[in-house]
mmCIF file of C-alpha atoms in Angstrom:
data_model
loop_
_atom_site.group_PDB
_atom_site.id
_atom_site.type_symbol
_atom_site.label_atom_id
_atom_site.label_comp_id
_atom_site.label_asym_id
_atom_site.label_seq_id
_atom_site.Cartn_x
_atom_site.Cartn_y
_atom_site.Cartn_z
ATOM 1 C CA GLU A 777 0.129 -11.997 -14.034
ATOM 2 C CA ASP A 778 -1.802 -9.046 -12.592
ATOM 3 C CA GLN A 779 -0.214 -5.721 -13.475
ATOM 4 C CA VAL A 780 -0.785 -2.012 -12.802
ATOM 5 C CA THR A 781 0.833 0.873 -14.698
ATOM 6 C CA GLN A 782 0.421 4.466 -13.587
ATOM 7 C CA SER A 783 1.123 7.608 -15.590
ATOM 8 C CA PRO A 784 2.574 10.122 -15.497
ATOM 9 C CA GLU A 785 5.328 9.296 -12.998
ATOM 10 C CA ALA A 786 5.337 12.887 -11.814
ATOM 11 C CA LEU A 787 3.022 15.839 -12.376
ATOM 12 C CA ARG A 788 3.480 19.459 -11.470
ATOM 13 C CA LEU A 789 0.386 21.701 -11.395
ATOM 14 C CA GLN A 790 -0.358 25.255 -10.471
ATOM 15 C CA GLU A 791 -2.982 25.743 -7.785
ATOM 16 C CA GLY A 792 -6.391 25.613 -9.465
ATOM 17 C CA GLU A 793 -5.109 23.797 -12.579
ATOM 18 C CA SER A 794 -7.222 20.630 -12.985
ATOM 19 C CA SER A 795 -5.747 17.404 -14.355
ATOM 20 C CA SER A 796 -6.079 13.611 -14.377
ATOM 21 C CA LEU A 797 -3.907 10.690 -13.299
ATOM 22 C CA ASN A 798 -4.107 7.401 -15.173
ATOM 23 C CA CYS A 799 -4.020 3.817 -13.896
ATOM 24 C CA SER A 800 -4.008 1.044 -16.513
ATOM 25 C CA TYR A 801 -4.445 -2.509 -15.298
ATOM 26 C CA THR A 802 -4.572 -6.128 -16.365
ATOM 27 C CA VAL A 803 -6.073 -8.549 -13.890
ATOM 28 C CA SER A 804 -7.555 -12.032 -13.988
ATOM 29 C CA GLY A 805 -11.012 -10.904 -12.882
ATOM 30 C CA LEU A 806 -11.281 -7.631 -10.994
ATOM 31 C CA ARG A 807 -12.573 -7.762 -7.445
ATOM 32 C CA GLY A 808 -11.759 -4.121 -6.747
ATOM 33 C CA LEU A 809 -9.560 -1.189 -7.778
ATOM 34 C CA PHE A 810 -8.235 0.982 -4.964
ATOM 35 C CA TRP A 811 -6.805 4.497 -4.890
ATOM 36 C CA TYR A 812 -4.515 5.556 -2.065
ATOM 37 C CA ARG A 813 -2.672 8.761 -1.208
ATOM 38 C CA GLN A 814 0.799 8.577 0.347
ATOM 39 C CA ASP A 815 2.540 11.510 2.036
ATOM 40 C CA PRO A 816 6.330 11.428 2.671
ATOM 41 C CA GLY A 817 7.189 9.300 5.698
ATOM 42 C CA LYS A 818 3.630 7.991 6.012
ATOM 43 C CA GLY A 819 1.723 4.894 5.015
ATOM 44 C CA PRO A 820 -0.780 4.838 2.140
ATOM 45 C CA GLU A 821 -4.109 6.417 3.086
ATOM 46 C CA PHE A 822 -7.220 4.891 1.549
ATOM 47 C CA LEU A 823 -9.228 7.128 -0.809
ATOM 48 C CA PHE A 824 -11.614 5.067 -2.970
ATOM 49 C CA THR A 825 -12.646 1.583 -4.018
ATOM 50 C CA LEU A 826 -14.194 0.982 -7.460
ATOM 51 C CA TYR A 827 -15.760 -2.370 -8.244
ATOM 52 C CA SER A 828 -17.157 -2.314 -11.779
ATOM 53 C CA ALA A 829 -16.791 -0.441 -15.071
ATOM 54 C CA GLY A 830 -18.775 2.775 -15.161
ATOM 55 C CA GLU A 831 -18.546 3.355 -11.427
ATOM 56 C CA GLU A 832 -17.490 6.789 -10.120
ATOM 57 C CA LYS A 833 -16.609 7.978 -6.603
ATOM 58 C CA GLU A 834 -15.994 11.531 -5.382
ATOM 59 C CA LYS A 835 -14.363 13.095 -2.357
ATOM 60 C CA GLU A 836 -13.767 16.839 -2.152
ATOM 61 C CA ARG A 837 -11.616 17.759 -5.184
ATOM 62 C CA LEU A 838 -11.007 14.140 -6.211
ATOM 63 C CA LYS A 839 -13.098 11.966 -8.507
ATOM 64 C CA ALA A 840 -12.217 8.402 -9.488
ATOM 65 C CA THR A 841 -13.655 6.611 -12.515
ATOM 66 C CA LEU A 842 -13.293 3.058 -13.817
ATOM 67 C CA THR A 843 -13.420 1.341 -17.203
ATOM 68 C CA LYS A 844 -12.589 -2.276 -18.046
ATOM 69 C CA LYS A 845 -8.937 -1.395 -18.689
ATOM 70 C CA GLU A 846 -8.143 1.726 -16.714
ATOM 71 C CA SER A 847 -9.052 4.124 -13.949
ATOM 72 C CA PHE A 848 -8.652 7.874 -13.776
ATOM 73 C CA LEU A 849 -8.216 10.074 -10.748
ATOM 74 C CA HIS A 850 -9.453 13.537 -11.679
ATOM 75 C CA ILE A 851 -8.248 16.421 -9.535
ATOM 76 C CA THR A 852 -10.348 19.568 -9.836
ATOM 77 C CA ALA A 853 -8.889 22.938 -8.825
ATOM 78 C CA PRO A 854 -6.109 21.361 -6.742
ATOM 79 C CA LYS A 855 -4.590 23.023 -3.687
ATOM 80 C CA PRO A 856 -1.013 22.696 -2.383
ATOM 81 C CA GLU A 857 -2.241 20.288 0.300
ATOM 82 C CA ASP A 858 -3.174 17.829 -2.470
ATOM 83 C CA SER A 859 0.556 17.327 -3.124
ATOM 84 C CA ALA A 860 1.353 13.656 -2.475
ATOM 85 C CA THR A 861 2.016 10.380 -4.259
ATOM 86 C CA TYR A 862 -1.173 8.747 -5.533
ATOM 87 C CA LEU A 863 -1.130 4.961 -5.695
ATOM 88 C CA CYS A 864 -3.475 2.682 -7.618
ATOM 89 C CA ALA A 865 -3.882 -1.002 -6.736
ATOM 90 C CA VAL A 866 -5.996 -3.906 -7.969
ATOM 91 C CA GLN A 867 -7.338 -6.919 -6.177
ATOM 92 C CA ALA A 868 -8.141 -9.998 -8.243
ATOM 93 C CA ASN A 869 -11.040 -12.303 -7.452
ATOM 94 C CA THR A 870 -8.736 -15.273 -6.906
ATOM 95 C CA GLY A 871 -9.947 -15.761 -3.354
ATOM 96 C CA PHE A 872 -6.988 -13.980 -1.754
ATOM 97 C CA GLN A 873 -6.956 -10.344 -0.678
ATOM 98 C CA LYS A 874 -3.565 -9.361 -2.072
ATOM 99 C CA LEU A 875 -3.222 -5.869 -3.573
ATOM 100 C CA VAL A 876 -1.018 -5.355 -6.641
ATOM 101 C CA PHE A 877 0.198 -1.751 -6.701
ATOM 102 C CA GLY A 878 1.408 0.561 -9.442
ATOM 103 C CA THR A 879 4.488 2.695 -8.888
ATOM 104 C CA GLY A 880 2.444 5.812 -8.238
ATOM 105 C CA THR A 881 2.178 9.364 -9.540
ATOM 106 C CA ARG A 882 4.011 12.069 -7.572
ATOM 107 C CA LEU A 883 1.836 15.184 -7.641
ATOM 108 C CA LEU A 884 3.183 18.612 -6.735
ATOM 109 C CA VAL A 885 0.768 21.536 -6.593
ATOM 110 C CA SER A 886 2.418 24.953 -6.454
ATOM 111 C CA PRO A 887 0.663 27.996 -4.964
ATOM 112 C CA ASP B 1306 -6.298 6.066 18.711
ATOM 113 C CA THR B 1307 -3.926 4.914 15.929
ATOM 114 C CA ALA B 1308 -5.577 2.212 13.820
ATOM 115 C CA VAL B 1309 -2.479 0.328 12.629
ATOM 116 C CA SER B 1310 0.728 0.950 14.566
ATOM 117 C CA GLN B 1311 4.218 -0.345 13.887
ATOM 118 C CA THR B 1312 7.357 -0.274 16.004
ATOM 119 C CA PRO B 1313 10.038 0.770 15.622
ATOM 120 C CA LYS B 1314 9.676 3.597 13.082
ATOM 121 C CA TYR B 1315 13.392 3.451 12.238
ATOM 122 C CA LEU B 1316 15.787 0.514 12.464
ATOM 123 C CA VAL B 1317 19.484 0.849 11.662
ATOM 124 C CA THR B 1318 21.602 -2.270 12.026
ATOM 125 C CA GLN B 1319 24.581 -4.183 10.712
ATOM 126 C CA MET B 1320 24.560 -6.836 8.026
ATOM 127 C CA GLY B 1321 24.147 -10.322 9.493
ATOM 128 C CA ASN B 1322 22.083 -9.222 12.504
ATOM 129 C CA ASP B 1323 18.576 -10.457 13.381
ATOM 130 C CA LYS B 1324 15.778 -7.948 13.956
ATOM 131 C CA SER B 1325 12.029 -7.838 14.554
ATOM 132 C CA ILE B 1326 9.282 -5.379 13.633
ATOM 133 C CA LYS B 1327 5.980 -5.359 15.526
ATOM 134 C CA CYS B 1328 2.520 -4.449 14.251
ATOM 135 C CA GLU B 1329 -0.783 -4.035 16.053
ATOM 136 C CA GLN B 1330 -4.230 -3.053 14.775
ATOM 137 C CA ASN B 1331 -7.243 -1.940 16.801
ATOM 138 C CA LEU B 1332 -9.762 -2.040 13.934
ATOM 139 C CA GLY B 1333 -11.070 -5.515 14.740
ATOM 140 C CA HIS B 1334 -9.905 -6.787 11.330
ATOM 141 C CA ASP B 1335 -9.357 -10.481 10.629
ATOM 142 C CA THR B 1336 -6.614 -10.106 8.016
ATOM 143 C CA MET B 1337 -3.167 -8.539 8.355
ATOM 144 C CA TYR B 1338 -0.383 -8.030 5.831
ATOM 145 C CA TRP B 1339 3.272 -7.137 5.426
ATOM 146 C CA TYR B 1340 4.376 -5.110 2.392
ATOM 147 C CA LYS B 1341 7.854 -3.988 1.326
ATOM 148 C CA GLN B 1342 8.409 -0.605 -0.354
ATOM 149 C CA ASP B 1343 11.723 -0.346 -2.162
ATOM 150 C CA SER B 1344 13.813 2.715 -2.988
ATOM 151 C CA LYS B 1345 11.707 3.362 -6.108
ATOM 152 C CA LYS B 1346 8.590 3.479 -3.909
ATOM 153 C CA PHE B 1347 7.204 0.226 -5.368
ATOM 154 C CA LEU B 1348 4.968 -1.453 -2.802
ATOM 155 C CA LYS B 1349 4.869 -5.250 -2.933
ATOM 156 C CA ILE B 1350 3.078 -7.757 -0.713
ATOM 157 C CA MET B 1351 5.165 -10.195 1.316
ATOM 158 C CA PHE B 1352 2.747 -12.039 3.615
ATOM 159 C CA SER B 1353 -0.880 -12.153 4.648
ATOM 160 C CA TYR B 1354 -2.458 -13.730 7.730
ATOM 161 C CA ASN B 1355 -6.135 -14.371 8.305
ATOM 162 C CA ASN B 1356 -7.164 -15.165 11.891
ATOM 163 C CA LYS B 1357 -3.570 -16.104 12.769
ATOM 164 C CA GLU B 1358 -3.237 -18.390 9.730
ATOM 165 C CA LEU B 1359 -0.779 -17.724 6.868
ATOM 166 C CA ILE B 1360 -2.659 -17.336 3.568
ATOM 167 C CA ILE B 1361 -0.186 -15.505 1.299
ATOM 168 C CA ASN B 1362 3.572 -15.983 1.081
ATOM 169 C CA GLU B 1363 4.935 -14.210 -1.975
ATOM 170 C CA THR B 1364 8.197 -16.126 -2.489
ATOM 171 C CA VAL B 1365 9.919 -14.202 0.260
ATOM 172 C CA PRO B 1366 13.317 -15.609 1.428
ATOM 173 C CA ASN B 1367 12.892 -17.861 4.446
ATOM 174 C CA ARG B 1368 15.071 -15.451 6.444
ATOM 175 C CA PHE B 1369 11.788 -13.563 6.846
ATOM 176 C CA SER B 1370 9.399 -15.182 9.309
ATOM 177 C CA PRO B 1371 6.062 -13.626 10.199
ATOM 178 C CA LYS B 1372 4.315 -14.531 13.438
ATOM 179 C CA SER B 1373 0.752 -13.782 14.467
ATOM 180 C CA PRO B 1374 0.158 -14.367 18.207
ATOM 181 C CA ASP B 1375 -3.461 -13.205 17.825
ATOM 182 C CA LYS B 1376 -5.536 -11.591 15.104
ATOM 183 C CA ALA B 1377 -4.660 -8.064 16.273
ATOM 184 C CA HIS B 1378 -0.891 -8.573 15.995
ATOM 185 C CA LEU B 1379 1.456 -9.543 13.178
ATOM 186 C CA ASN B 1380 5.187 -9.390 13.772
ATOM 187 C CA LEU B 1381 8.008 -9.790 11.267
ATOM 188 C CA HIS B 1382 11.318 -11.348 12.232
ATOM 189 C CA ILE B 1383 14.270 -11.115 9.862
ATOM 190 C CA ASN B 1384 17.386 -13.292 10.255
ATOM 191 C CA SER B 1385 20.848 -12.641 8.847
ATOM 192 C CA LEU B 1386 20.030 -9.215 7.441
ATOM 193 C CA GLU B 1387 21.446 -8.371 4.000
ATOM 194 C CA LEU B 1388 22.063 -5.032 2.286
ATOM 195 C CA GLY B 1389 19.154 -5.704 -0.083
ATOM 196 C CA ASP B 1390 16.758 -5.847 2.863
ATOM 197 C CA SER B 1391 17.031 -2.064 3.232
ATOM 198 C CA ALA B 1392 13.536 -0.736 2.541
ATOM 199 C CA VAL B 1393 10.402 0.542 4.247
ATOM 200 C CA TYR B 1394 8.196 -2.231 5.616
ATOM 201 C CA PHE B 1395 4.475 -1.545 5.964
ATOM 202 C CA CYS B 1396 1.925 -3.442 7.983
ATOM 203 C CA ALA B 1397 -1.740 -3.316 6.928
ATOM 204 C CA SER B 1398 -5.048 -4.816 7.973
ATOM 205 C CA SER B 1399 -8.465 -5.282 6.421
ATOM 206 C CA GLY B 1400 -11.846 -6.845 6.926
ATOM 207 C CA THR B 1401 -13.049 -9.711 4.735
ATOM 208 C CA GLY B 1402 -13.613 -9.726 0.973
ATOM 209 C CA ASN B 1403 -12.763 -6.544 -0.932
ATOM 210 C CA GLN B 1404 -12.649 -4.242 2.066
ATOM 211 C CA PRO B 1405 -9.883 -1.613 1.798
ATOM 212 C CA GLN B 1406 -6.591 -2.240 3.539
ATOM 213 C CA HIS B 1407 -5.451 0.245 6.175
ATOM 214 C CA PHE B 1408 -1.739 0.830 6.509
ATOM 215 C CA GLY B 1409 0.621 1.734 9.320
ATOM 216 C CA ASP B 1410 3.237 4.458 8.857
ATOM 217 C CA GLY B 1411 6.040 2.034 8.068
ATOM 218 C CA THR B 1412 9.369 0.928 9.522
ATOM 219 C CA ARG B 1413 12.420 2.218 7.675
ATOM 220 C CA LEU B 1414 15.090 -0.487 7.835
ATOM 221 C CA SER B 1415 18.658 0.522 6.959
ATOM 222 C CA ILE B 1416 21.429 -2.058 6.773
ATOM 223 C CA LEU B 1417 24.999 -0.799 7.214
#
């Protein structure tokens, strides 16, 4: 069964204090790994898709990397507006487009 | 110009009632989904439709019946609501293959 585990559950940073979020996965053939950001009362907002080990994607202060077992979301010099829950999801190459999500990391960045 | 929109945003009702949630997307996507997010924020797929045809049904009780009148709309009807149905329901849509899914802002369902 496809599975995603995210750590830590919650992370508190000071503004400017860089850190990384972890997403470990097991999947029967990876079609894609997706990172989303979710703000309270909102739906998940797409950030990145990673397709193969060694791939990296960047957007502003965020950088996502992928290995065969895990993905990291690196946050460089975060700002308070980066506070949100970050969700990781995998899609297997079974022919269906279902996403299997982790339980997320709640990030709080204090000024 | 909301991409994926759901109505209503909040739904409060009594146990045993029947209710519907509507979803519309203007992204021109072929595939639409319903997900359930429980109180621990865990997001789990319920159904997926591709071009009005059901392609994923994740062992959801048959009190839940999705309906897709056209590829831009996917509605969710729930019969005989139970306390355990309280959750946030998200609609999403995507293009083909491994294209990212785009989510609506959810419908918070509370059963009294």
